[in-house]
mmCIF file of C-alpha atoms in Angstrom:
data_model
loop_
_atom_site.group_PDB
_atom_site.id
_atom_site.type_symbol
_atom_site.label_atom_id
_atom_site.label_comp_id
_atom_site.label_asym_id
_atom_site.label_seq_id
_atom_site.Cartn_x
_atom_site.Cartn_y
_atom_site.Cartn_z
ATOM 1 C CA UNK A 683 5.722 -14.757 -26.859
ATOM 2 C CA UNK A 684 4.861 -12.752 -29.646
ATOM 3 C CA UNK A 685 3.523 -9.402 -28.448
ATOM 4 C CA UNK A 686 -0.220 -8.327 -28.553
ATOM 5 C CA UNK A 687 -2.468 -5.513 -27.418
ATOM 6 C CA UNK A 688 -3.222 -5.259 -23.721
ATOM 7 C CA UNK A 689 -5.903 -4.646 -21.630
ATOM 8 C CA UNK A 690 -5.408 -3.657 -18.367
ATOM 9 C CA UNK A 691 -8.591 -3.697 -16.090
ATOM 10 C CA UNK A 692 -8.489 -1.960 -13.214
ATOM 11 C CA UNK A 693 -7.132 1.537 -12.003
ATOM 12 C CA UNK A 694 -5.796 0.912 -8.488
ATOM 13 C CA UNK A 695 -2.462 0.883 -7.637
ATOM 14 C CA UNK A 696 -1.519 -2.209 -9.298
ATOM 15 C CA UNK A 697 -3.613 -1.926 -12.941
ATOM 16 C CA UNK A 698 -2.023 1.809 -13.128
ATOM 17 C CA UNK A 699 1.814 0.173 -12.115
ATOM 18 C CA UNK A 700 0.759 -2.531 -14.959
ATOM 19 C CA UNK A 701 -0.125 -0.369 -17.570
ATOM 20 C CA UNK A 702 2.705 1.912 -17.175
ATOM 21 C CA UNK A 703 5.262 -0.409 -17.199
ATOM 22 C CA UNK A 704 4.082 -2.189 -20.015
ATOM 23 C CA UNK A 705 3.374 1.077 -22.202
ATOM 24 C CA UNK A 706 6.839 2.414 -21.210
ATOM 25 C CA UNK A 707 7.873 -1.401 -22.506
ATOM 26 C CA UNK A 708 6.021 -0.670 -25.991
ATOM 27 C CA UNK A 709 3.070 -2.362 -25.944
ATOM 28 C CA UNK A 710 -0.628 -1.313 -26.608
ATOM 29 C CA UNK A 711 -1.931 -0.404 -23.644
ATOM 30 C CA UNK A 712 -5.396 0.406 -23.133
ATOM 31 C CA UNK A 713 -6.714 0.941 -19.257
ATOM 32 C CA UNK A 714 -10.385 0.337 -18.428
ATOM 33 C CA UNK A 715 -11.805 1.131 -15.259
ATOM 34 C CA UNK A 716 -15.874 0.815 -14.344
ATOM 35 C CA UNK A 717 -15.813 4.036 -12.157
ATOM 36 C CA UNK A 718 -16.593 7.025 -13.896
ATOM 37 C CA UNK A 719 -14.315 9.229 -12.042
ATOM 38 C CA UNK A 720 -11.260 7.971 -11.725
ATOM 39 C CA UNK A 721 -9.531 7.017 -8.179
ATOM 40 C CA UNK A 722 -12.611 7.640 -5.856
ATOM 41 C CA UNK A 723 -13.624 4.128 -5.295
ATOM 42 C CA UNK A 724 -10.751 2.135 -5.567
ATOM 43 C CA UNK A 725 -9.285 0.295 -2.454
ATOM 44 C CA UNK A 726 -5.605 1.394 -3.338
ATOM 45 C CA UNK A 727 -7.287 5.368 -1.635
ATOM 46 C CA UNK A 728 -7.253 3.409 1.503
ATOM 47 C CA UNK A 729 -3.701 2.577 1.393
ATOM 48 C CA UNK A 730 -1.147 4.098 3.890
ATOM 49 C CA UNK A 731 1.501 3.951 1.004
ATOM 50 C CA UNK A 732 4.278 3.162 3.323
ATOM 51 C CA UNK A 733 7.519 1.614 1.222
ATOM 52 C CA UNK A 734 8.524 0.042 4.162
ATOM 53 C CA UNK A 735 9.644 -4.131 3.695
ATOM 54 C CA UNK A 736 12.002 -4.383 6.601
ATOM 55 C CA UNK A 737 9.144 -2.876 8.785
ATOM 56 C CA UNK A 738 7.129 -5.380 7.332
ATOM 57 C CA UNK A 739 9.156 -8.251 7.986
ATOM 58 C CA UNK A 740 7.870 -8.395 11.292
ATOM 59 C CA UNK A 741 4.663 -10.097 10.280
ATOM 60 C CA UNK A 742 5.256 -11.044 6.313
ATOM 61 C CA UNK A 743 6.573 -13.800 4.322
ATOM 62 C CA UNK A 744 10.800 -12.760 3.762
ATOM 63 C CA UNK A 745 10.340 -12.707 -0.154
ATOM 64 C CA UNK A 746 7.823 -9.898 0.766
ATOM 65 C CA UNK A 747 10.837 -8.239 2.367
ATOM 66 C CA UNK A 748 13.331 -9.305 -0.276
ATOM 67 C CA UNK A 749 10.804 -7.843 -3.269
ATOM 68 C CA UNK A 750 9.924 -4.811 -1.139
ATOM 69 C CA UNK A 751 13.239 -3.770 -1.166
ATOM 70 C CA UNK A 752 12.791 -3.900 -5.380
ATOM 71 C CA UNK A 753 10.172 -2.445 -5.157
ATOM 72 C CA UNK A 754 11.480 0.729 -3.382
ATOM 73 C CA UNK A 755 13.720 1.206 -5.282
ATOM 74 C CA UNK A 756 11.785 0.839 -8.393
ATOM 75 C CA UNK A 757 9.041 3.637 -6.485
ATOM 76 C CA UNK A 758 12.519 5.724 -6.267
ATOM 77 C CA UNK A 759 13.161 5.661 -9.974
ATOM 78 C CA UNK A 760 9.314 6.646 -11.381
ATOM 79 C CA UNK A 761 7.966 8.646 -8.331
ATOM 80 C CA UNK A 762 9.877 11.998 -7.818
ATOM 81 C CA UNK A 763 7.984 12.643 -4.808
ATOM 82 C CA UNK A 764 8.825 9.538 -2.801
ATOM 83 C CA UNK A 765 9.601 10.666 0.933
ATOM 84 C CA UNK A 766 12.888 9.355 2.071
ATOM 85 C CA UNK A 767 12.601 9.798 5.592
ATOM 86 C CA UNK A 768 12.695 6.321 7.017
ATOM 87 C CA UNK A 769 10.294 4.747 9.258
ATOM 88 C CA UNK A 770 9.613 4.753 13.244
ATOM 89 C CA UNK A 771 8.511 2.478 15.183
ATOM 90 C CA UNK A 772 7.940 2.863 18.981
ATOM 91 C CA UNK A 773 5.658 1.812 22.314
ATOM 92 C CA UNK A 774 4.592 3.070 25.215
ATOM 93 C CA UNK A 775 6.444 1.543 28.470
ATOM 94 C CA UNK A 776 4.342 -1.218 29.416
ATOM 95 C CA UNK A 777 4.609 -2.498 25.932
ATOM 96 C CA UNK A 778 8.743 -2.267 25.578
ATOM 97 C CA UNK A 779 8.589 -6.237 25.348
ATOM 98 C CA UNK A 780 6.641 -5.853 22.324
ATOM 99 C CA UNK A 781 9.536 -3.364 20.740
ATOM 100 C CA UNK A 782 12.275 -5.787 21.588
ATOM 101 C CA UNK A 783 10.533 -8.751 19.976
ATOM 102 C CA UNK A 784 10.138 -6.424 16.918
ATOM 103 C CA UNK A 785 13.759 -5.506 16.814
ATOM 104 C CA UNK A 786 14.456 -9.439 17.067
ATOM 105 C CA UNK A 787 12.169 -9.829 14.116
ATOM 106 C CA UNK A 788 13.189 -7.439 11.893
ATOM 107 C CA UNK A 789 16.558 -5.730 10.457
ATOM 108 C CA UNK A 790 18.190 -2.837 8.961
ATOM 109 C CA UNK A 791 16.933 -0.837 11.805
ATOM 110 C CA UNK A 792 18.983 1.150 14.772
ATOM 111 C CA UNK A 793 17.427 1.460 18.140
ATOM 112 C CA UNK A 794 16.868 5.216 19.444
ATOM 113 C CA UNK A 795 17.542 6.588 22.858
ATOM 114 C CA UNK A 796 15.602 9.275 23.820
ATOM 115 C CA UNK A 797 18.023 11.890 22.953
ATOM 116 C CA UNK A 798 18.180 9.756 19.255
ATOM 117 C CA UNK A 799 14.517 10.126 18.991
ATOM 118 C CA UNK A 800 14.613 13.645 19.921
ATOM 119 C CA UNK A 801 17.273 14.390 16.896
ATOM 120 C CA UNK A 802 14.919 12.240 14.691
ATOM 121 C CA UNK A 803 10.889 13.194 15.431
ATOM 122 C CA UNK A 804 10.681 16.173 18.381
ATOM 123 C CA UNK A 805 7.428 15.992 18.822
ATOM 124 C CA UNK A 806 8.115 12.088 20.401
ATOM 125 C CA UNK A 807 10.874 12.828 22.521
ATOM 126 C CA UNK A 808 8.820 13.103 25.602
ATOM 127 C CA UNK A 809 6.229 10.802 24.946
ATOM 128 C CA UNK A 810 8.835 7.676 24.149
ATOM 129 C CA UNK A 811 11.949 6.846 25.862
ATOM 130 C CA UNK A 812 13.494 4.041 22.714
ATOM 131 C CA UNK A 813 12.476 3.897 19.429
ATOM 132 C CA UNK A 814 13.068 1.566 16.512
ATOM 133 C CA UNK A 815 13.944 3.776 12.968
ATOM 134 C CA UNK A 816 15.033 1.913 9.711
ATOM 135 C CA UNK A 817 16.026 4.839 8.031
ATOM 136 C CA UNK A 818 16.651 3.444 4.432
ATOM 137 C CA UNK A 819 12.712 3.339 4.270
ATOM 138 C CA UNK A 820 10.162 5.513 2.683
ATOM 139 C CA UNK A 821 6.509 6.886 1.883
ATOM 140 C CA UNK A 822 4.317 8.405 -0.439
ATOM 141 C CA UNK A 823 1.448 10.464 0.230
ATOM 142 C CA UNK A 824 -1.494 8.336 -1.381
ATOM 143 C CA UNK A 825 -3.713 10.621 -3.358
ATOM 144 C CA UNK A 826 -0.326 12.496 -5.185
ATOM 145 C CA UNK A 827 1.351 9.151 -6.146
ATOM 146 C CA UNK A 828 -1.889 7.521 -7.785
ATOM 147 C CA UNK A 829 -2.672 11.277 -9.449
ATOM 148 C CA UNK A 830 0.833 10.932 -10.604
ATOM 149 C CA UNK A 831 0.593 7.177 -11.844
ATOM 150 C CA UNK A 832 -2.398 8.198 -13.562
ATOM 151 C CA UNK A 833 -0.731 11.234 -15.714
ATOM 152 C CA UNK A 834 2.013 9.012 -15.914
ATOM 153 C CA UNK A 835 -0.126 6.208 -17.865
ATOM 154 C CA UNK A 836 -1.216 8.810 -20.124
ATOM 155 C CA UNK A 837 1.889 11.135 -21.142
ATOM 156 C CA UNK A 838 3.237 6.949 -21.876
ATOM 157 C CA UNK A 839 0.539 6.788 -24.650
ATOM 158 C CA UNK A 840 -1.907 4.237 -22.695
ATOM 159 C CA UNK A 841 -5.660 4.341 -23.577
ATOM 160 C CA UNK A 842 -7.697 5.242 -20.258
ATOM 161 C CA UNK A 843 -11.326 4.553 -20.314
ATOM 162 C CA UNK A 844 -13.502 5.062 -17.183
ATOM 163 C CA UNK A 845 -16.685 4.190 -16.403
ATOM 164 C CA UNK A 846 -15.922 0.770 -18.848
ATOM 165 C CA UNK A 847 -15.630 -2.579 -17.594
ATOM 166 C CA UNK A 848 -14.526 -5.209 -19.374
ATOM 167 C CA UNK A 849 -16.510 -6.306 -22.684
ATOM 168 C CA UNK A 850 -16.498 -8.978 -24.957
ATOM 169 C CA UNK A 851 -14.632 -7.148 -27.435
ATOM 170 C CA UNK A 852 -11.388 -7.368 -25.033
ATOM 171 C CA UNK A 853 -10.739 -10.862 -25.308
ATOM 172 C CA UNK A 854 -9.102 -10.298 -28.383
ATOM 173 C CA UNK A 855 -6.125 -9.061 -26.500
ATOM 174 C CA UNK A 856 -4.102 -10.214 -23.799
ATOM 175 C CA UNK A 857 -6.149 -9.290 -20.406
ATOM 176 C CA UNK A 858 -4.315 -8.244 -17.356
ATOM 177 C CA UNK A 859 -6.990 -8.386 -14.650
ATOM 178 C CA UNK A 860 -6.509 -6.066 -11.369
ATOM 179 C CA UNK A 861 -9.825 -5.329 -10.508
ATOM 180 C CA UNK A 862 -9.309 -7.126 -6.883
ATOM 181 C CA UNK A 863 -12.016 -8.395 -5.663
ATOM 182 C CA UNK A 864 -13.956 -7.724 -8.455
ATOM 183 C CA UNK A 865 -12.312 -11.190 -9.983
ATOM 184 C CA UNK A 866 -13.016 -13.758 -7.515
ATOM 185 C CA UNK A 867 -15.342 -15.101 -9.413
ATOM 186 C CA UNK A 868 -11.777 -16.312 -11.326
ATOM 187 C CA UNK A 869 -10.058 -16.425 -8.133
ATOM 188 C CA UNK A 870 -11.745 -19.072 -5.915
ATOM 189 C CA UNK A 871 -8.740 -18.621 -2.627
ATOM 190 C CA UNK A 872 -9.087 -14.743 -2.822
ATOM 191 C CA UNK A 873 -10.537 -13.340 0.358
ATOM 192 C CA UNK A 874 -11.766 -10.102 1.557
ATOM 193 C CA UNK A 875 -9.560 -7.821 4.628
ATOM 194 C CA UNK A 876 -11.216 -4.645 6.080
ATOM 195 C CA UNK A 877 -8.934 -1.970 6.951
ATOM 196 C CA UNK A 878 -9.885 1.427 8.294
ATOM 197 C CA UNK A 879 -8.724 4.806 8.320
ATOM 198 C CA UNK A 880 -9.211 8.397 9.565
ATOM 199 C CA UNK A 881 -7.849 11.257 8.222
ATOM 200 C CA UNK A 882 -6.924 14.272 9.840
ATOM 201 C CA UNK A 883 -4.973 17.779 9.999
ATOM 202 C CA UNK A 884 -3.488 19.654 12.824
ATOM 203 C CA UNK A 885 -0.309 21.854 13.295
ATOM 204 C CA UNK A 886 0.302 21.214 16.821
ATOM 205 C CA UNK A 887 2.617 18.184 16.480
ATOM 206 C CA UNK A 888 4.723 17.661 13.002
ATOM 207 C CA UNK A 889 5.981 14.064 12.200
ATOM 208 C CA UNK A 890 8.462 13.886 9.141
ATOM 209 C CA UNK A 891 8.180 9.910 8.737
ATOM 210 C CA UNK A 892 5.436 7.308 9.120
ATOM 211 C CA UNK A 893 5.118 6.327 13.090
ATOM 212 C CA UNK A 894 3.909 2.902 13.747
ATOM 213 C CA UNK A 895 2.753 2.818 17.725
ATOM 214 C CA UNK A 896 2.927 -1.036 19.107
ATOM 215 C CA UNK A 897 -0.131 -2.010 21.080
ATOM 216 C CA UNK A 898 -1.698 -5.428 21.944
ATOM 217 C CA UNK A 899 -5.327 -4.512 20.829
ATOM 218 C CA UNK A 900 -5.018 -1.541 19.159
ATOM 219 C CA UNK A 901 -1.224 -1.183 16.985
ATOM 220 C CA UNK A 902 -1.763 1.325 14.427
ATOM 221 C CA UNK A 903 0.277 3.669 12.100
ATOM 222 C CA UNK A 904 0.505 7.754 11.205
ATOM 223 C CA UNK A 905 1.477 8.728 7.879
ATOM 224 C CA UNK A 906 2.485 12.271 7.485
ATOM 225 C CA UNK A 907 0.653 13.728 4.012
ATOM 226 C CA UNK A 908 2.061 16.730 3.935
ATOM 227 C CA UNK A 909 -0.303 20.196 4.330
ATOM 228 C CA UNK A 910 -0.680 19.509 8.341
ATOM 229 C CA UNK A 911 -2.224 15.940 7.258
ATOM 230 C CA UNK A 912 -1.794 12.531 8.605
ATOM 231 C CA UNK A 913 -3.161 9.429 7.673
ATOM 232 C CA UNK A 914 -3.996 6.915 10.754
ATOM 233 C CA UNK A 915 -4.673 3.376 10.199
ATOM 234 C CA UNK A 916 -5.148 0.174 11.900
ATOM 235 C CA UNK A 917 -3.890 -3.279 11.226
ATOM 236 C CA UNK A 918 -5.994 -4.905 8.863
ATOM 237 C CA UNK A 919 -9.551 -7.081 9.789
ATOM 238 C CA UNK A 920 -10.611 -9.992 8.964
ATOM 239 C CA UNK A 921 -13.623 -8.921 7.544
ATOM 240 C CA UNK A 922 -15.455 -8.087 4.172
ATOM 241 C CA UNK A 923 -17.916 -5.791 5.492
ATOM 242 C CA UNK A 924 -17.448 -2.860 3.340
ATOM 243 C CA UNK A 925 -19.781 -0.344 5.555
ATOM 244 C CA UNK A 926 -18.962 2.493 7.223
ATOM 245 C CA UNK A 927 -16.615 2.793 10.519
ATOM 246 C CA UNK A 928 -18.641 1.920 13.753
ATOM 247 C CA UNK A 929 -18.822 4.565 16.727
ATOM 248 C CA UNK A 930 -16.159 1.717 18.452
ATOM 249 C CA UNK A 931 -13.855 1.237 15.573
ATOM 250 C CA UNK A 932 -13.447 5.172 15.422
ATOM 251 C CA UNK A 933 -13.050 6.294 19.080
ATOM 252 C CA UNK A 934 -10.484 3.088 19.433
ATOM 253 C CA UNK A 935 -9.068 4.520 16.341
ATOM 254 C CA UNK A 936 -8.555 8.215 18.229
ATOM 255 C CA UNK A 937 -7.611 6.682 21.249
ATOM 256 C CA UNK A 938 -4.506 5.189 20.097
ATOM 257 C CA UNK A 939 -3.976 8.303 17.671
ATOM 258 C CA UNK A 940 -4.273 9.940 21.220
ATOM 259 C CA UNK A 941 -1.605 8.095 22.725
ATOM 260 C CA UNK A 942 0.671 8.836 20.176
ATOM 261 C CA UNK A 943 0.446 12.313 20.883
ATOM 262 C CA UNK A 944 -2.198 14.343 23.019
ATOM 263 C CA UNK A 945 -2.613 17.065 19.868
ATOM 264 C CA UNK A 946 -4.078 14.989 17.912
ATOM 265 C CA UNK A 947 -6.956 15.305 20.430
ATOM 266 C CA UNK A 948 -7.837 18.638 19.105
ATOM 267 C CA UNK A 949 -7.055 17.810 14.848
ATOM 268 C CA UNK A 950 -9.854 18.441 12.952
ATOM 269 C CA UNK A 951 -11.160 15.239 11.439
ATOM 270 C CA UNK A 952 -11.108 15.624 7.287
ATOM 271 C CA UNK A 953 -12.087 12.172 6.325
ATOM 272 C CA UNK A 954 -13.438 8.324 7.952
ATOM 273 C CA UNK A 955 -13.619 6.019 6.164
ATOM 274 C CA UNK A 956 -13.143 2.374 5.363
ATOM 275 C CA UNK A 957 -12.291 0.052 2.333
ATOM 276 C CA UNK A 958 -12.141 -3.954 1.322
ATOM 277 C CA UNK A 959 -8.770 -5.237 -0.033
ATOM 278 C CA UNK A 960 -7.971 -8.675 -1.595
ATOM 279 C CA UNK A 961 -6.414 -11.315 -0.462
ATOM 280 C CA UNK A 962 -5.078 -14.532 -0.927
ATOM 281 C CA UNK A 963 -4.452 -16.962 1.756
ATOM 282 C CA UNK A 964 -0.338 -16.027 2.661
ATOM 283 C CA UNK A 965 -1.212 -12.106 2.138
ATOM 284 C CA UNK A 966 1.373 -12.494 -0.874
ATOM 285 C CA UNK A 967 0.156 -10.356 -3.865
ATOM 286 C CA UNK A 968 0.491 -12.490 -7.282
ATOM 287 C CA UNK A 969 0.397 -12.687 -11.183
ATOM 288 C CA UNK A 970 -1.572 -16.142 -11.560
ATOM 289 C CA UNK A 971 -2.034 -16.667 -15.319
ATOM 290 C CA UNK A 972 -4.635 -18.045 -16.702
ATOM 291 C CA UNK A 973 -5.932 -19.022 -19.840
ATOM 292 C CA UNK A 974 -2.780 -19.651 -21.782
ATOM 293 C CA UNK A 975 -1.525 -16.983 -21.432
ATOM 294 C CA UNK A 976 -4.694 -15.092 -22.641
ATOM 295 C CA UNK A 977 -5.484 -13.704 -19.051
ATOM 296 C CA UNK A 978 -3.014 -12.617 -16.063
ATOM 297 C CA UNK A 979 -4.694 -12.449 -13.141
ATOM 298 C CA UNK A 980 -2.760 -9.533 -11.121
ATOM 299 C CA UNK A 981 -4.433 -9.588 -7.645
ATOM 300 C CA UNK A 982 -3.871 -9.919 -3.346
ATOM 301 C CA UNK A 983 -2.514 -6.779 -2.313
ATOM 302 C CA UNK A 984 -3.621 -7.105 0.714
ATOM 303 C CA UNK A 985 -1.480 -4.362 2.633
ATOM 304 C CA UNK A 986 1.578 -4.672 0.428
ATOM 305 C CA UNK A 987 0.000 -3.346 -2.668
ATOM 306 C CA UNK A 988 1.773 0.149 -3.039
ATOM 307 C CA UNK A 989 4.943 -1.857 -1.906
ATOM 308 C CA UNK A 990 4.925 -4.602 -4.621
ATOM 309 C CA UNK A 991 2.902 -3.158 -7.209
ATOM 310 C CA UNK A 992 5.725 -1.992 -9.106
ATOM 311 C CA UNK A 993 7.647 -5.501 -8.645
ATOM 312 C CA UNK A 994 4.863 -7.201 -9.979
ATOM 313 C CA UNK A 995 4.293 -5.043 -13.003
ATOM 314 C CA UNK A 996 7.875 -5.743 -14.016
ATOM 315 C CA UNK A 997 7.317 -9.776 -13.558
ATOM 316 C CA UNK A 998 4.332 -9.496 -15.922
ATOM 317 C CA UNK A 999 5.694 -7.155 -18.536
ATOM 318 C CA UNK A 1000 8.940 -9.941 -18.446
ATOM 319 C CA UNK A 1001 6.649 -13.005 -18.613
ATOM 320 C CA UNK A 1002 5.384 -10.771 -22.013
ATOM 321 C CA UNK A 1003 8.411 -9.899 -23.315
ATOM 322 C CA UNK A 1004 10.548 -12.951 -22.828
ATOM 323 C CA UNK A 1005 8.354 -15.666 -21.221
ATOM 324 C CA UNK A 1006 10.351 -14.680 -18.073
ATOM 325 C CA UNK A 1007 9.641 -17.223 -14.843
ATOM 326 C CA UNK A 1008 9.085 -14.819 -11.655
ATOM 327 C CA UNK A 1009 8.553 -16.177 -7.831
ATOM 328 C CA UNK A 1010 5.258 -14.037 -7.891
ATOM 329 C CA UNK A 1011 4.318 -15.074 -11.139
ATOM 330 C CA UNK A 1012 2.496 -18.366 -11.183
ATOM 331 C CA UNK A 1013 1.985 -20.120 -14.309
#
């Protein structure tokens, strides 16, 4: 396939991975993004940004494991602030059924005594007695890495332009569309998934890896952000209401925060909030191109954006190159 100009629209995590790659590949790159500041509105600020595939195993497709593991590593070759700490995973004692069917699940992980857990996150030793930690896992701190990506793009030569969408004038280059939900209009099986966060900051309890606390109704996960700050999230909701947190959703969101430690009773609460991602029916992101070739549809994230992002840039910039064939590349 000869090569052409490219438009990339969309400045989440997976148009900035796109445009990267491709300018670092030597093509034309020009971003365009509708919001006029850059990274306030898009769903990839709701991310918890954990590089995790074995942890996600538990619950995902295995070529979302198997390209995961790609996909750190590719995070591990770009990003100099990746966090190679691992990941935790742990319950409280009337849910230790739920940690051995997790274990049975998953892999690459080594189960924690007390004393193990101790060694590995202090703060937990006396709140769990057996932990789960794959230690070959990772995280980045969400607002840093898509700062970074950003600069990145730029230093590489690509044309940003915010508060553009895409105009008529585009079509005469090759279109790779990662504006999420913004295309569904292209993307008829693309659906909607609420996830919510809260953001806060304390010094009373330090966690050096993302903890992900096993519950029947409420499961959620703590990313450390460095600065005293942790991300907490809950699994994601079928939903596509994009309002604000209810009083509910938040105080169930504190409670298990709560459980995970009693200090974070007392953190002081920097940020609620709550975002829409796309997805498509498995919860496997894509490249779906359309148009002959004219338009690549780069889309799905669901919660495994930040993981596969860079995976899928490299299956699209292939596809470019060499008319490459890629299992997340549909054509």
């Amino acid at each position: 396939m000869t090569r052409r100009r490219i438009t990339v629209a969309g400045a989440g995590i997976i148009g900035l991975w796109q445009a990267l790659t491709l300018a670092r590949r030597g093509f034309g790159v020009m971003l365009v993004d509708r919001e006029v500041e850059p990274l306030t509105r898009s769903a990839s600020r709701h991310a918890g940004a954990m590089l995790a595939p074995w942890v996600e195993a538990e619950s995902a497709p295995a070529l979302v494991r198997d390209y995961g593991v790609e996909g750190l590593v590719l995070w591990r070759d770009v990003y100099p602030d990746v966090v190679n700490n691992g990941s935790l995973v742990v319950a409280v004692a009337r849910d230790q059924p739920d940690l051995v069917r997790f274990a049975k699940l998953t892999a690459h992980h080594q189960t924690l005594d007390r004393a193990g857990l101790a060694a590995v996150e202090p703060d937990l030793a006396d709140r769990f007695s057996s932990a789960l930690f794959f230690a070959d896992e990772a995280h980045v701190a969400t607002p840093h890495a898509l700062a970074f990506l950003l600069q990145a793009c730029q230093d590489a030569g690509v044309d940003l332009h915010f508060g553009r969408a895409l105009e008529e004038s585009d079509r005469e280059t090759i279109i790779i569309d990662c504006r999420g939900l913004g295309s569904r209009h292209r993307l008829p099986d693309l659906r909607g998934v609420r996830g919510e966060r809260l953001l806060i900051r304390t010094s009373d309890v330090t966690f050096a890896r993302p903890i992900r606390l096993l519950h029947p109704r409420h499961p959620l996960y703590v990313v450390p952000w460095g600065e005293n700050r942790y991300l907490v999230g809950a699994t994601m909701i079928e939903s596509e209401d994009a309002g604000p947190m209810s009083v509910r959703s938040a105080l169930e969101l504190m409670g298990a925060a709560y459980t995970l430690h009693p200090a974070f009773g007392e953190a002081e609460i920097l940020e609620l909030s709550a975002g829409v991602r796309p997805a498509f029916p498995d919860n496997v992101p894509r490249a779906r191109v359309l148009d002959g070739g004219a338009s690549i549809m780069v889309n799905g994230a669901y919660r495994h954006g930040f993981l596969l992002a860079p995976v899928l840039a490299q299956a699209v910039a292939n596809f470019l190159q060499s008319g490459a064939g890629h299992r997340l590349l549909e054509h």
